XYZ file of C-alpha atoms in Angstrom:
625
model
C 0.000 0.000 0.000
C 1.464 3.480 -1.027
C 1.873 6.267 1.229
C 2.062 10.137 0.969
C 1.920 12.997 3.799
C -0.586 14.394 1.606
C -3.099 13.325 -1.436
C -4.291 16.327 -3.123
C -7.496 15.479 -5.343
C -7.446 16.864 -9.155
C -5.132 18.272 -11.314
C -6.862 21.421 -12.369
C -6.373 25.072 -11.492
C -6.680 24.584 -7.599
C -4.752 21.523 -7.767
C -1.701 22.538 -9.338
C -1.885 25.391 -7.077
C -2.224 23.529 -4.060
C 0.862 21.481 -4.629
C 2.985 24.854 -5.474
C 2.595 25.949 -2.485
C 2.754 22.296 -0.669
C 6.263 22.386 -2.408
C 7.182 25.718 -0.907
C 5.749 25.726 1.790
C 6.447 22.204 3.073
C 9.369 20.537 1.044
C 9.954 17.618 2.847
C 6.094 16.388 3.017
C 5.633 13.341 0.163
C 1.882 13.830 -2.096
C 0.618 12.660 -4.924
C -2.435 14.488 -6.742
C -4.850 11.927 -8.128
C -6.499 13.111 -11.369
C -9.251 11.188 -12.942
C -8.786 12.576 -16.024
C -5.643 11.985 -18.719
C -4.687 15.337 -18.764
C -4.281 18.480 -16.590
C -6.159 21.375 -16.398
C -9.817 20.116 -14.694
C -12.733 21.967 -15.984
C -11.001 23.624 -18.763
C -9.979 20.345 -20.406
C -13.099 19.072 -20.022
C -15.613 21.835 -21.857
C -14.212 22.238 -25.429
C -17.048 24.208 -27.125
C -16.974 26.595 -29.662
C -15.450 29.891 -27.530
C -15.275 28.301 -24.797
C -13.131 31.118 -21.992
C -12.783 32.552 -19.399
C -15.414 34.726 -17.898
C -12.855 36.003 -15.109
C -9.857 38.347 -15.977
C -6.369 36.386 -15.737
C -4.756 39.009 -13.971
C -6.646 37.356 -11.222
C -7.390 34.241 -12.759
C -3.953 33.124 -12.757
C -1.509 32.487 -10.084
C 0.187 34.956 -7.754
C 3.218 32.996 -8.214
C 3.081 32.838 -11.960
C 1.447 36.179 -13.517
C -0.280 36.186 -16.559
C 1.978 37.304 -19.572
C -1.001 36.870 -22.218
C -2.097 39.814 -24.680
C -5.839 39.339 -23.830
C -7.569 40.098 -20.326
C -10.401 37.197 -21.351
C -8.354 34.184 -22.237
C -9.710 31.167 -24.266
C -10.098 27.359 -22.984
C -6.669 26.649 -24.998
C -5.231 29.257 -23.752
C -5.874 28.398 -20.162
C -5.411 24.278 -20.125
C -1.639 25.557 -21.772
C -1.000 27.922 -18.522
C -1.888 25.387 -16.372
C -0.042 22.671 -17.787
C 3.167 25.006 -17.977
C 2.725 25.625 -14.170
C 2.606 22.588 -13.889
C 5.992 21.713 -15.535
C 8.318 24.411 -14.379
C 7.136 23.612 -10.904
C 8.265 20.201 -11.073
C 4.308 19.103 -10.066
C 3.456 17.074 -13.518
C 5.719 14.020 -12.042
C 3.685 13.739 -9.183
C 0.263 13.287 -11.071
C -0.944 10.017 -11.408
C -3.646 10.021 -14.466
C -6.343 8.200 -14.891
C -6.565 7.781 -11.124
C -10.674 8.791 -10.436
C -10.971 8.663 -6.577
C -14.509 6.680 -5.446
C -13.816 6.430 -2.219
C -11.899 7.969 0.771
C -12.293 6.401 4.570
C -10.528 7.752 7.618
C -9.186 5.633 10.708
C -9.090 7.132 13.843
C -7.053 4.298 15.481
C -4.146 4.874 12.699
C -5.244 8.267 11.678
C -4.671 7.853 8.432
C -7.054 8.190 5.164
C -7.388 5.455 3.013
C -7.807 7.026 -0.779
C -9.258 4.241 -2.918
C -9.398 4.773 -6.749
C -12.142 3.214 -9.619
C -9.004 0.740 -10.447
C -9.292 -0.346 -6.836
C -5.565 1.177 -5.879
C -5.877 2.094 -2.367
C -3.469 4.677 -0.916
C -2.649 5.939 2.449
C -2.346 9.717 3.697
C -2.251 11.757 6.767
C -3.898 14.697 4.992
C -6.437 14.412 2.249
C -7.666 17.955 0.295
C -9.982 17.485 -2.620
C -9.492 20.024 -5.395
C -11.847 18.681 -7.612
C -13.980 21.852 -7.728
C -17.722 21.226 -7.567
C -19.026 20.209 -11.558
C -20.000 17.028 -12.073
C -18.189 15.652 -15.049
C -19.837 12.964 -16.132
C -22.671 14.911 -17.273
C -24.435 18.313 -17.448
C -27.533 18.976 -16.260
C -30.283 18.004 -19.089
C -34.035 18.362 -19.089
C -36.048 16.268 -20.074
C -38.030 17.475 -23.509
C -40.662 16.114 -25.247
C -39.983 14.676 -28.935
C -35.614 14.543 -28.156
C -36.324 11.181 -30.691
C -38.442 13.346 -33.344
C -36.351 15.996 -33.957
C -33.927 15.291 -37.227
C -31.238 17.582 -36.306
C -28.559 17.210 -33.706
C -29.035 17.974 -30.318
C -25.663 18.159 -27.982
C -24.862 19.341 -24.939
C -21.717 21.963 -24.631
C -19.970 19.789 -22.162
C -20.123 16.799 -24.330
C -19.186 18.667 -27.570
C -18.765 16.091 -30.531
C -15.033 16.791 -32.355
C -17.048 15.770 -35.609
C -19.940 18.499 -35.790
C -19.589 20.805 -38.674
C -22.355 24.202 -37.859
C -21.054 25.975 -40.968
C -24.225 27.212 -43.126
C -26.324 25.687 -40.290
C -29.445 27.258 -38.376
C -28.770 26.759 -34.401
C -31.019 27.393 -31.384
C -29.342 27.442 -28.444
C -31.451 26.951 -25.298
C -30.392 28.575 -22.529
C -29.037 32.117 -21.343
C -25.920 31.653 -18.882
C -22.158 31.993 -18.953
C -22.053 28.950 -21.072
C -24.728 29.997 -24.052
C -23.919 33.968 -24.014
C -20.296 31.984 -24.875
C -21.266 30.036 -27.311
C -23.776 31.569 -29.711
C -21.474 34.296 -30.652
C -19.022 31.555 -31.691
C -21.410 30.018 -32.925
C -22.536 33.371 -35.472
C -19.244 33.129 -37.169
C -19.955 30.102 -39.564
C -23.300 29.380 -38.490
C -26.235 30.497 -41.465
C -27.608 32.494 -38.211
C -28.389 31.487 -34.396
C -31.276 31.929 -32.191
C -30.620 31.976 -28.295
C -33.482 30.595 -26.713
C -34.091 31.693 -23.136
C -36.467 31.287 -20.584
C -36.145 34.308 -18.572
C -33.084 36.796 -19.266
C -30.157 37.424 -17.662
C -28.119 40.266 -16.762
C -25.163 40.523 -19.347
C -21.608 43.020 -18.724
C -19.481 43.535 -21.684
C -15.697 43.794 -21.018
C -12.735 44.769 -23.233
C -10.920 41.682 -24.481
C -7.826 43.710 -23.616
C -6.842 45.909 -20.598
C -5.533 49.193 -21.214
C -4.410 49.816 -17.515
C -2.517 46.487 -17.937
C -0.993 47.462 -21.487
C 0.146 51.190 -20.568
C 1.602 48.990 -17.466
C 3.505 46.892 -19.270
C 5.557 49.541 -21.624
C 6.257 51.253 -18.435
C 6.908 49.011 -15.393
C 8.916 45.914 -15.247
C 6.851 42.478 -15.757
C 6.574 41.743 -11.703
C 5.351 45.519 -11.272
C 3.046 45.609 -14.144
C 1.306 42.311 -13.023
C 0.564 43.825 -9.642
C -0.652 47.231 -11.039
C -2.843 45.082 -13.478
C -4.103 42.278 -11.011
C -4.716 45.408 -8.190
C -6.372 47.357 -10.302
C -9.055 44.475 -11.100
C -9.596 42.980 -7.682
C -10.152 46.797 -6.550
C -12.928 47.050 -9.051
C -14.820 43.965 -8.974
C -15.171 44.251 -5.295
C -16.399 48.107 -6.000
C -18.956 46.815 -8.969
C -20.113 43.697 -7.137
C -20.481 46.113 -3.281
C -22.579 48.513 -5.612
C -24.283 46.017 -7.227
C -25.471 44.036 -3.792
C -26.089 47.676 -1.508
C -27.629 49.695 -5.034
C -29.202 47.270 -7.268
C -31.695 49.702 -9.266
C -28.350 51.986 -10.095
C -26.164 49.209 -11.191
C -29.614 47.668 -13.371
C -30.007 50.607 -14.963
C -26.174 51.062 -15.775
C -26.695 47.168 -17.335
C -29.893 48.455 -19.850
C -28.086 51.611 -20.623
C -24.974 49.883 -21.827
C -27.330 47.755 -23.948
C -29.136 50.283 -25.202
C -25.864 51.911 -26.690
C -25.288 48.598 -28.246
C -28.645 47.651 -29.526
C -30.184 50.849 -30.013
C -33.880 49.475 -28.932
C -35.309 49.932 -25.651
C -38.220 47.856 -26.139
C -36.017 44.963 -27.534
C -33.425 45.195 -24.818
C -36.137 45.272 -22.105
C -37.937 42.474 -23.944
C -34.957 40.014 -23.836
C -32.009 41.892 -21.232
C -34.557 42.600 -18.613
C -34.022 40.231 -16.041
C -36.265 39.828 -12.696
C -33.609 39.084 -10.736
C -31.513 41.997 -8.667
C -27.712 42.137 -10.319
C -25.192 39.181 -8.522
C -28.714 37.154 -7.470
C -26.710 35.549 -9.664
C -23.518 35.673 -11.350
C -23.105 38.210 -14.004
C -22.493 37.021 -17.700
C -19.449 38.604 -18.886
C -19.253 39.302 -22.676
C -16.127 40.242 -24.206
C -16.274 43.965 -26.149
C -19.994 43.191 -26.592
C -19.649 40.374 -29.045
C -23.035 39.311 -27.672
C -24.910 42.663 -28.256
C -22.701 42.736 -31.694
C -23.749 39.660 -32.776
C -27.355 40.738 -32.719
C -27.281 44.425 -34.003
C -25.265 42.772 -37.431
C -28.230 40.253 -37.335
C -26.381 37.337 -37.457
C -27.781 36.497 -34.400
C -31.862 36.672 -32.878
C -33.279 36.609 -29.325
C -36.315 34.786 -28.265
C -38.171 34.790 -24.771
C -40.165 31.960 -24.364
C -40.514 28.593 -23.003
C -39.552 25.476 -25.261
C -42.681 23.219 -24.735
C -41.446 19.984 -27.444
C -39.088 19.002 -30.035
C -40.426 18.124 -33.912
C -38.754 17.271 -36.566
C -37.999 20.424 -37.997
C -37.278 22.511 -34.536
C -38.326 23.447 -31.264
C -42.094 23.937 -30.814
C -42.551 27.299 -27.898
C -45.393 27.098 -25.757
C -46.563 30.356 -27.832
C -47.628 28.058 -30.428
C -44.350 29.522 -32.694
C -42.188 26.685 -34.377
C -38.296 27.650 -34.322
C -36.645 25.811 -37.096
C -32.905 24.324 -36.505
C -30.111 21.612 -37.592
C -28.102 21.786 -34.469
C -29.689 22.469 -30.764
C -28.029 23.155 -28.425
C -28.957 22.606 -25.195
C -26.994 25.210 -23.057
C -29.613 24.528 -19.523
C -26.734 24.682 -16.814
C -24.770 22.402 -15.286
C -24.801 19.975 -12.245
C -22.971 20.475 -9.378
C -21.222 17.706 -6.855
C -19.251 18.332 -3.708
C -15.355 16.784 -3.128
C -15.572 15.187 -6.936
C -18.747 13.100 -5.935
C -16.286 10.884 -3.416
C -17.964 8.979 -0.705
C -16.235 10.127 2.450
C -16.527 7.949 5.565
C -15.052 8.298 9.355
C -14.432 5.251 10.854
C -16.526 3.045 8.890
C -19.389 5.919 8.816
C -20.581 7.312 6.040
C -20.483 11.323 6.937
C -23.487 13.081 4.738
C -21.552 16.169 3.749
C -25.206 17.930 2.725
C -25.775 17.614 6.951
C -22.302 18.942 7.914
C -21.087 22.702 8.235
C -18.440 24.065 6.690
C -15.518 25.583 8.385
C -14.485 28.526 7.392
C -15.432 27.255 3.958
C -12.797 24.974 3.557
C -13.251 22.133 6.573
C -16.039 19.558 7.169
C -16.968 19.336 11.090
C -16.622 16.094 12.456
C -13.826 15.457 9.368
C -10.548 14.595 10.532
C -7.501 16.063 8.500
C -9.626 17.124 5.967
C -10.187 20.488 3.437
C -11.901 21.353 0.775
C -11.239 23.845 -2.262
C -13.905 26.416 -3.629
C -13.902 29.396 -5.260
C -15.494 32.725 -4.529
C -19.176 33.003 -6.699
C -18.448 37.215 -7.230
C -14.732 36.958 -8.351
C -12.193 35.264 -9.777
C -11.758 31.330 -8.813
C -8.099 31.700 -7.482
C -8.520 34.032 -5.749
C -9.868 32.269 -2.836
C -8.416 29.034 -3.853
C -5.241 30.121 -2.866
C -6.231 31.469 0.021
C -7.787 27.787 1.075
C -4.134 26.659 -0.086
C -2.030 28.700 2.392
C -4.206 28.099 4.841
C -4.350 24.397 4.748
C -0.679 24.854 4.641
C -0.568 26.975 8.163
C -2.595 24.601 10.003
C -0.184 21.885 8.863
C 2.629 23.676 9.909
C 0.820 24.133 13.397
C 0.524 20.206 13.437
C 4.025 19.535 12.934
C 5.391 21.457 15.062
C 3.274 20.607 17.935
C 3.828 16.899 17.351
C -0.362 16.321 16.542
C -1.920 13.687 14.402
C -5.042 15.099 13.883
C -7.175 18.078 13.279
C -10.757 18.013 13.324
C -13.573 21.248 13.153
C -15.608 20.560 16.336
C -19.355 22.708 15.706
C -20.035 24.966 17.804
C -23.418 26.265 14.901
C -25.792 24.906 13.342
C -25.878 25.696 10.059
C -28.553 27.039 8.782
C -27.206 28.533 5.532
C -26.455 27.862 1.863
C -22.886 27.526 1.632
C -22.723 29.067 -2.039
C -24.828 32.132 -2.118
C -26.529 32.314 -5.914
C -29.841 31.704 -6.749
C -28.802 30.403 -10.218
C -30.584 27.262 -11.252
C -27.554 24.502 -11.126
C -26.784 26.225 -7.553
C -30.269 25.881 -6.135
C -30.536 22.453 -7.750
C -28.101 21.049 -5.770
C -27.386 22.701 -2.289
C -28.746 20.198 -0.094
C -25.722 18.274 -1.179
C -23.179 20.756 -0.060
C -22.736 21.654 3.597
C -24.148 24.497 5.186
C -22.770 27.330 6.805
C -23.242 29.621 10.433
C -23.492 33.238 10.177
C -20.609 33.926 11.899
C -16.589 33.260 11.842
C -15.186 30.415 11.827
C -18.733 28.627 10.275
C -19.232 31.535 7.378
C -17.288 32.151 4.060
C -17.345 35.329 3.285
C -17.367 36.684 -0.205
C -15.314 39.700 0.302
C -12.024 39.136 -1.150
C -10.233 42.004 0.188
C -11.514 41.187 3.662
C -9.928 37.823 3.455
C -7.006 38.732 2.367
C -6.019 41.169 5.140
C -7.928 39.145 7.752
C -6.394 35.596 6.468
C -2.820 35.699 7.800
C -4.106 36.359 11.637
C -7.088 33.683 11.542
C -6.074 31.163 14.863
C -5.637 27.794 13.310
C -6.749 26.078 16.439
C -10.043 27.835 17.047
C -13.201 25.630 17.212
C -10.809 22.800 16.074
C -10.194 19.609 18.113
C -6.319 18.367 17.937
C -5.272 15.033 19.068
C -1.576 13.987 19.751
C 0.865 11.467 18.085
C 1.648 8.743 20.009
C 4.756 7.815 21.353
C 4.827 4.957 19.546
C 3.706 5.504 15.931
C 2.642 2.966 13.686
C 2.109 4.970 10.694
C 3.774 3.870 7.322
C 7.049 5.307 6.483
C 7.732 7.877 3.950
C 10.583 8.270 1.618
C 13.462 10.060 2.801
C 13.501 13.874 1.365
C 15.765 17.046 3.051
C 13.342 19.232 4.601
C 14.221 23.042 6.239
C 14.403 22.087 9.537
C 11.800 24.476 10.666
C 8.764 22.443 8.906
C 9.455 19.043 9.385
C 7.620 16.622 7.103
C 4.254 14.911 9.053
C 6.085 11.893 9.432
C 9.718 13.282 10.549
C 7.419 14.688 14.053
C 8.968 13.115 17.349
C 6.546 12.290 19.540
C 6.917 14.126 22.822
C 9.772 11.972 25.183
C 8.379 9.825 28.125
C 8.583 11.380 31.716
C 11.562 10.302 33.296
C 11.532 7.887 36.047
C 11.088 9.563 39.730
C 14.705 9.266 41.460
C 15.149 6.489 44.406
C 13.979 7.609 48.047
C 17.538 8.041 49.922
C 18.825 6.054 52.738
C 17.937 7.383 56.250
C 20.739 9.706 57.892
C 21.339 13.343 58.687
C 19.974 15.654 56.236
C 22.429 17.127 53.719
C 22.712 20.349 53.041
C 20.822 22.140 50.417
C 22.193 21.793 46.829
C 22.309 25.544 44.887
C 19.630 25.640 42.114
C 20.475 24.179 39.417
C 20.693 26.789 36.560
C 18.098 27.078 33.891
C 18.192 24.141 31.234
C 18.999 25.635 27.864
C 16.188 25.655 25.359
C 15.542 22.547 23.423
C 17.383 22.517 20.003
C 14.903 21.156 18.014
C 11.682 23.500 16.869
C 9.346 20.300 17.743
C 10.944 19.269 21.483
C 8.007 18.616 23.630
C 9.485 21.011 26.510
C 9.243 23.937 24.080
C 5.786 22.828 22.405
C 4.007 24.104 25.492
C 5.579 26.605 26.524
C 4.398 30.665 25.160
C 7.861 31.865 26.205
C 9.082 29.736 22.812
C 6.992 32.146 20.716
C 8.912 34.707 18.023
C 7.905 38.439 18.315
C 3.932 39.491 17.419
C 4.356 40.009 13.170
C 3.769 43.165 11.853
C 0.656 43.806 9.817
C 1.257 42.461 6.740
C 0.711 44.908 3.305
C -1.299 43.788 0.630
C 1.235 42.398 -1.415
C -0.375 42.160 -5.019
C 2.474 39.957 -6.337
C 3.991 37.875 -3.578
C 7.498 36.507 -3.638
C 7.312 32.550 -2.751
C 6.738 32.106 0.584
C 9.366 30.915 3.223
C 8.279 28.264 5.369
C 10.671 28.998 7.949
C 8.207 31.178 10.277
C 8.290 31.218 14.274
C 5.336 30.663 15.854
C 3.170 33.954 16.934
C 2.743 34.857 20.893
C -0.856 34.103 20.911
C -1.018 30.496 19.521
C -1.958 28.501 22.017
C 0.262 26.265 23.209
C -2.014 23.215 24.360
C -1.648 19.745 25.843
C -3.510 17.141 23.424
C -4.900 13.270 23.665
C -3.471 10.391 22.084
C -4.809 9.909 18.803
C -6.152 6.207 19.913
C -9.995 7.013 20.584
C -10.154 6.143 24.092
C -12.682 4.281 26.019
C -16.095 5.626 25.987
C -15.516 8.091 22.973
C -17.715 7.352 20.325
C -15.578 5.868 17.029
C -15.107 9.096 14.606
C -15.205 11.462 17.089
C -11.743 13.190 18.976
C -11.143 13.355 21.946
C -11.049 16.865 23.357
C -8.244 19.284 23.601
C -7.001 19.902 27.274
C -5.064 23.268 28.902
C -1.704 23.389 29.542
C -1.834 22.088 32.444
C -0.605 19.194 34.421
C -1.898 15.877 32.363
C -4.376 15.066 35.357
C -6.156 18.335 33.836
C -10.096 17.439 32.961
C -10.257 17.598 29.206
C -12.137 20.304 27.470
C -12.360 21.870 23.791
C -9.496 23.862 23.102
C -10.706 27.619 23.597
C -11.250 29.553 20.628
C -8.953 32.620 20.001
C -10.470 35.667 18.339
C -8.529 36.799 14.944
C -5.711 39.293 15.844
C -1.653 39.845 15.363
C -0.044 36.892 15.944
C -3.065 34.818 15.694
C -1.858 31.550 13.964
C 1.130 30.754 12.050
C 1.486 32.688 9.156
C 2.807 35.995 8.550
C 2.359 37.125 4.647
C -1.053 38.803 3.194
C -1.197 38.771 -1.003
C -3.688 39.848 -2.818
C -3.666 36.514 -5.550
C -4.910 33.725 -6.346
């Protein structure tokens, strides 16, 4: 049976950027990242339709670490899978993918405390730390309803996520049905060859055209040197999106009628743009459909492309038939209706032999299950680029397993103190609503609530205590766990299997013979502090801690982080169980974290430290991915 530290789930944007920083941040930890698919890059090697792109800018899109040297602002699908796959590469990650590898099955056990990862090919590997980066679209298929007369109609009918390489829609007449990211995308593309296309929608949506190019980013870069441009680029876009998407959510009628006035200047007809662009919904309900330079609004004023509002009530032979009575006649539909969403890559996740329902958990601090050992997650924010708070997730994971290793603990578990009693992902899109009882919820309040507030995060994320509302058992003295390969670590983040385990108490001295009483020996002078960063003795003890960090800036372009960082005054410096559950603890559930006291101590939930200088391990703040 194989074992890694750490088996990262996916190989797509947050995958590769999870193991760039595991490889910074924690060089002498062994992972492997399990990808189901042949190829890197996740979601954008899987959708290959016409236009396919990005609906984000790359300045943020892409990685802190590795800017975005690109001409375009938008990129395309190609463009993107290449980016990813060169990350991969120059980082040295690509080795460590194992293709082909689709994870079914992941079970933790609390008396080795270790997950066992089991693939479809029925490989089953061992880690201490599992973090699924698998996104949340299922892959195996989009979401489809269910029309009357699919077997009449003559035509194709496909679905953009399962594109066929051998459709030719030159000279053709297209519907596509549907009005989201994926069909304002696509019929557009579509326009170029196509004899014309109709978009078919139910209900509008709110549409923002964007220049394919950034001018702030251009002037930049004839100006500034690469690094500097970058952050004046990526800056200048997280600034604004968080201004738009603010205004949008605390002055909805201004930023609607911005959104019909811009149309208007495109289309030059109120009635048509309030017909079809209209949409009943207040702007970031749900997410905005980003069109680049208007090629949407284009398409239609050069009338290569029409807009209907109705409902599609059956397919016939020669079209779709609309509950108006109206027949629209096609070659190719499309059927653009969303996609379907499914937590950690749709693997079933069990804790000591019980299967944990992830739809009745909470999330912590949008990245942890409660009641999940050694576990994360990896989303993205729903008002901003996906990176963004990826990497965020990334470097925290990476704090908290820091904190483990150099207090000598096995395990880390999010211990509720909520119930939640919200939607984790905050849209009221269709695919979101149509699948949130599989997700888990969320509290209202920190550490059970993800914000979406980048620059919050960002500036708060550094000080958040990595122990708080957490439950933390020890390694035992005698460790069982598998043994990884040898690789030179900095000796300030030890691998998690290169952690002593703290020494035994030494035996109490023999009771001396009877006979006058000597004379008092002097005090013995202080012991000198323990050499190693991990030595019991100087685990719990505060006087071990480094001096409080000063508040970080808001770096926009972050060097690569140094893993060598002292621990901050506040982190609490606690006394933990075995990691054995022990006698009248239910199986899956840890035992308790107990104060620094004396090991007699009663043992009670580690108390939770409010965010603050010093708070945790970590000392950098970036605005990036």
């Amino acid at each position: 049976m194989t074992h890694f530290d750490v088996i990262i789930i996916g190989a797509g944007l947050s995958g590769i950027g999870a193991a760039w920083r595991l490889g910074q941040q924690r060089p002498g930890d062994t992972y492997t990242i399990l990808e189901a698919r042949d190829a890197t890059g996740g979601t954008w090697d899987l959708f290959r339709y016409p236009g396919v792109r990005s609906d984000s800018d790359m300045f943020t899109l892409s990685y802190p670490f590795r800017p975005w040297r690109g001409p375009g602002s938008l990129a395309t699908g190609d463009e993107i899978r290449r980016y990813i796959r060169d990350t991969a590469d120059e980082a040295g990650i690509t080795p460590h993918i194992r293709f082909g590898a689709q994870v079914v099955q992941a079970d933790w056990s609390s008396e080795s405390a270790l997950w066992s990862v089991h693939t479809a090919k029925g490989e089953v590997l061992t880690c201490r730390f599992l973090y699924s980066c698998t996104g949340y679209y299922r892959y195996d298929q989009g979401y489809q309803p269910d029309f009357p007369g699919v077997g009449d109609f003559r035509g194709r009918f496909v679905h953009p996520q399962s594109w066929p390489d051998d459709l030719d829609h030159r000279g053709r007449r297209i519907v596509v049905i549907g009005s989201g990211a994926t069909a304002v995308t696509l019929v557009p593309a579509l326009a170029e060859k196509a004899a014309h296309v109709t978009m078919l929608q139910r209900s509008p949506s709110y549409i923002a055209p964007l220049p394919d190019r950034d001018a702030v980013a251009d002037l930049a870069r004839r100006v500034l040197p690469p690094a500097a441009a970058s952050r004046v680029a990526r800056g200048k876009n997280i600034v604004l999106t968080s201004f738009f998407y603010q205004l949008a959510r605390r002055r909805p009628d201004m930023m609607r009628r911005a959104l019909r006035k811009i149309a208007i200047g495109y289309l030059k007809d109120p009635a048509y743009v309030d017909e079809h662009f209209k949409p009943a919904y207040d702007p970031w309900d749900q997410r905005l459909c980003v069109v680049p330079n208007g090629d949407l609004y284009r398409s239609i004023a050069e009338g290569r492309v029409s807009v209907v509002t109705d409902h599609a009530e059956a397919l016939v032979p020669e079209g779709i038939r609309l509950r108006s009575g109206r027949v629209l006649e096609a070659d190719v539909i499309v059927s653009a209706t969303g996609l379907r969403l499914q937590p950690l890559g749709g693997v079933d996740v069990t804790v000591d032999g019980a299967s944990m329902r992830i739809g009745e958990r909470v999330a912590y601090r949008g990245l942890m299950v409660s009641g999940v050992p050694n576990f994360a997650f990896c989303v993205g924010y729903s008002n901003a680029s996906w990176t963004l708070r990826a990497d965020l997730s990334h470097r925290y994971v990476m704090r908290l397993l820091n904190h483990m290793s150099r207090h000598g603990l096995a395990t880390a578990t999010p211990s509720p103190t909520v119930v939640g009693d919200q939607p984790l992902l905050d849209l009221t899109s269709g695919y979101v609503l149509r699948s949130l009882d599989q997700f888990p919820k969320q509290g209202a309040h920190d550490p059970w609530h993800m914000r979406q507030n980048y620059l919050l995060d960002a500036l708060t994320a550094p000080f958040t205590d990595v122990t708080r509302s957490m439950t933390f058992t020890r390694r035992p003295s005698t460790s069982t766990f598998p043994s990884t390969r040898s690789v030179a670590a900095r000796p300030s983040t030890p691998s998690m299997s290169q952690v002593p385990a703290p020494a035994p108490a030494p035996a109490p001295a023999p009771a001396p013979a009877p006979g006058p009483a000597p004379a008092p020996a002097p005090a013995p002078a202080p012991a000198p502090a323990p050499a190693h960063p991990l030595a019991p003795s100087a685990m719990l003890m505060p006087s071990d801690s480094a001096q409080p960090p000063t508040p970080p800036e808001l770096e926009l372009l972050p060097t690569p982080l140094n893993s060598a960082q002292p621990l901050a005054p506040s982190d609490q410096q606690v006394a933990v169980q075995p990691s054995a559950v022990a006698p009248g603890i239910a199986p899956g559930v840890a035992p308790a974290v107990a104060p620094a006291v004396a090991p007699a101590a009663p043992s009670v939930p580690s108390p939770p430290e409010g965010p603050g200088p010093g708070s945790g391990d970590g000392r950098e703040t970036e605005v990036g991915s």
